[in-house]
């Protein structure tokens, strides 16, 4: 193999070592990725921070599988839970945590506002995946 995982935060490509926040290899499960990326993301959202996941890589490298799970996972209700990708797990955890917080603070009126965007950047074109007719979008900070 050209790419080898050396440790939890480094890998080697053709003998050159690169260090990252963390490295997941082919043995990593959807749950592993969720626990490492998704759980902190949800907790940061509940703490009031904007959060995002940026999936980068060449076509066919597994970005869609990591984010959603198998191709039929949204259409079929009986897709195994362990095959779910990061996105459905994050939403499930987010809404469960909101419910927990509302129950824990039932004496207060808590309001949550959730906004979500799914954007694709390909060939320097930004497309809204929730409304694919919206192409060549300009991304502006709020």
CSV table of C-alpha atoms in Angstrom, one decimal:
chain,number,residue,atom,x,y,z
A,1,UNK,CA,0.0,0.0,0.0
A,2,UNK,CA,1.1,3.6,-0.8
A,3,UNK,CA,-0.7,5.0,2.3
A,4,UNK,CA,-0.1,3.5,5.7
A,5,UNK,CA,-1.5,4.6,9.0
A,6,UNK,CA,1.4,5.0,11.5
A,7,UNK,CA,-0.5,6.2,14.6
A,8,UNK,CA,-3.9,7.7,15.6
A,9,UNK,CA,-2.8,11.0,14.2
A,10,UNK,CA,-0.2,10.3,11.4
A,11,UNK,CA,0.1,8.5,8.2
A,12,UNK,CA,2.9,7.8,5.7
A,13,UNK,CA,2.5,8.3,1.9
A,14,UNK,CA,5.4,6.9,-0.1
A,15,UNK,CA,7.7,7.2,2.9
A,16,UNK,CA,6.7,10.8,3.8
A,17,UNK,CA,4.9,11.2,7.2
A,18,UNK,CA,2.0,13.6,7.7
A,19,UNK,CA,0.3,14.5,11.0
A,20,UNK,CA,-3.4,15.4,11.4
A,21,UNK,CA,-5.8,15.9,14.3
A,22,UNK,CA,-6.6,12.2,13.7
A,23,UNK,CA,-6.4,9.5,11.1
A,24,UNK,CA,-9.1,6.9,10.4
A,25,UNK,CA,-8.1,3.8,8.4
A,26,UNK,CA,-10.0,1.2,6.5
A,27,UNK,CA,-10.8,-0.6,9.7
A,28,UNK,CA,-12.8,2.5,11.1
A,29,UNK,CA,-16.5,1.9,11.3
A,30,UNK,CA,-19.3,4.4,10.8
A,31,UNK,CA,-19.7,4.4,14.6
A,32,UNK,CA,-16.0,5.2,15.1
A,33,UNK,CA,-16.3,8.2,12.8
A,34,UNK,CA,-19.6,9.4,14.5
A,35,UNK,CA,-18.0,9.1,17.9
A,36,UNK,CA,-14.9,11.0,16.9
A,37,UNK,CA,-16.6,13.7,14.7
A,38,UNK,CA,-20.3,13.7,15.2
A,39,UNK,CA,-20.7,13.6,19.0
A,40,UNK,CA,-18.4,16.7,19.6
A,41,UNK,CA,-20.1,18.4,16.7
A,42,UNK,CA,-23.6,18.0,18.3
A,43,UNK,CA,-22.3,19.1,21.7
A,44,UNK,CA,-20.7,22.2,20.1
A,45,UNK,CA,-24.0,23.0,18.4
A,46,UNK,CA,-25.9,22.7,21.7
A,47,UNK,CA,-23.3,25.1,23.2
A,48,UNK,CA,-24.2,27.7,20.6
A,49,UNK,CA,-21.4,27.3,18.1
A,50,UNK,CA,-21.8,27.0,14.4
A,51,UNK,CA,-20.5,23.6,13.2
A,52,UNK,CA,-19.7,22.1,9.9
A,53,UNK,CA,-18.3,19.0,8.3
A,54,UNK,CA,-16.1,19.4,5.3
A,55,UNK,CA,-15.7,16.2,3.3
A,56,UNK,CA,-12.9,16.4,0.8
A,57,UNK,CA,-11.5,13.9,-1.5
A,58,UNK,CA,-11.4,12.7,-5.1
A,59,UNK,CA,-14.4,11.1,-6.7
A,60,UNK,CA,-15.0,7.5,-5.4
A,61,UNK,CA,-13.0,8.0,-2.2
A,62,UNK,CA,-16.0,7.4,0.1
A,63,UNK,CA,-17.2,10.8,1.1
A,64,UNK,CA,-20.9,10.1,0.4
A,65,UNK,CA,-20.7,6.7,2.1
A,66,UNK,CA,-19.1,8.3,5.2
A,67,UNK,CA,-21.7,11.1,5.3
A,68,UNK,CA,-24.8,9.0,4.5
A,69,UNK,CA,-24.1,5.3,4.6
A,70,UNK,CA,-25.0,2.9,1.8
A,71,UNK,CA,-26.8,4.2,-1.3
A,72,UNK,CA,-30.1,2.8,-0.2
A,73,UNK,CA,-29.8,3.9,3.4
A,74,UNK,CA,-32.3,6.8,3.2
A,75,UNK,CA,-34.8,4.9,1.1
A,76,UNK,CA,-34.9,1.7,3.0
A,77,UNK,CA,-36.0,1.6,6.6
A,78,UNK,CA,-34.3,-1.7,7.4
A,79,UNK,CA,-30.8,-0.7,6.6
A,80,UNK,CA,-28.7,-1.8,9.6
A,81,UNK,CA,-28.1,0.8,12.2
A,82,UNK,CA,-24.3,0.2,12.1
A,83,UNK,CA,-24.3,1.2,8.4
A,84,UNK,CA,-25.8,4.6,9.0
A,85,UNK,CA,-23.5,7.4,8.0
A,86,UNK,CA,-22.5,10.5,9.9
A,87,UNK,CA,-25.4,12.7,8.8
A,88,UNK,CA,-28.4,10.6,10.1
A,89,UNK,CA,-26.5,9.8,13.3
A,90,UNK,CA,-25.8,13.5,13.9
A,91,UNK,CA,-29.4,14.5,13.4
A,92,UNK,CA,-30.7,11.6,15.6
A,93,UNK,CA,-28.2,12.6,18.4
A,94,UNK,CA,-29.0,16.4,18.0
A,95,UNK,CA,-32.7,16.0,18.4
A,96,UNK,CA,-32.3,13.5,21.2
A,97,UNK,CA,-30.0,15.9,23.1
A,98,UNK,CA,-32.5,18.8,22.5
A,99,UNK,CA,-35.2,16.6,24.0
A,100,UNK,CA,-33.0,15.7,27.0
A,101,UNK,CA,-32.2,19.4,27.6
A,102,UNK,CA,-35.9,20.4,27.4
A,103,UNK,CA,-36.8,17.6,29.9
A,104,UNK,CA,-33.9,18.5,32.2
A,105,UNK,CA,-34.9,22.2,32.2
A,106,UNK,CA,-38.7,21.7,32.0
A,107,UNK,CA,-39.2,24.7,34.4
A,108,UNK,CA,-37.7,27.0,31.7
A,109,UNK,CA,-38.9,27.6,28.2
A,110,UNK,CA,-36.0,26.6,26.0
A,111,UNK,CA,-36.1,27.5,22.3
A,112,UNK,CA,-33.8,25.9,19.7
A,113,UNK,CA,-33.2,27.1,16.2
A,114,UNK,CA,-31.5,24.6,13.8
A,115,UNK,CA,-30.4,25.6,10.4
A,116,UNK,CA,-28.8,23.2,8.0
A,117,UNK,CA,-27.1,23.5,4.6
A,118,UNK,CA,-25.8,20.8,2.3
A,119,UNK,CA,-23.4,22.3,-0.3
A,120,UNK,CA,-21.3,20.7,-2.9
A,121,UNK,CA,-18.3,22.4,-4.3
A,122,UNK,CA,-17.2,20.9,-7.6
A,123,UNK,CA,-15.2,22.5,-10.4
A,124,UNK,CA,-15.3,25.8,-8.4
A,125,UNK,CA,-19.2,25.8,-8.6
A,126,UNK,CA,-21.2,25.8,-5.3
A,127,UNK,CA,-24.5,23.9,-5.5
A,128,UNK,CA,-27.2,23.7,-2.9
A,129,UNK,CA,-27.9,19.9,-2.6
A,130,UNK,CA,-31.3,20.6,-1.0
A,131,UNK,CA,-32.2,22.7,-4.0
A,132,UNK,CA,-30.0,21.7,-6.9
A,133,UNK,CA,-31.5,24.4,-9.2
A,134,UNK,CA,-29.5,26.8,-7.0
A,135,UNK,CA,-26.1,26.7,-8.8
A,136,UNK,CA,-23.0,28.8,-8.7
A,137,UNK,CA,-23.9,30.2,-5.3
A,138,UNK,CA,-21.8,32.7,-3.4
A,139,UNK,CA,-20.9,31.7,0.1
A,140,UNK,CA,-21.0,34.6,2.5
A,141,UNK,CA,-20.4,34.5,6.3
A,142,UNK,CA,-23.3,35.5,8.6
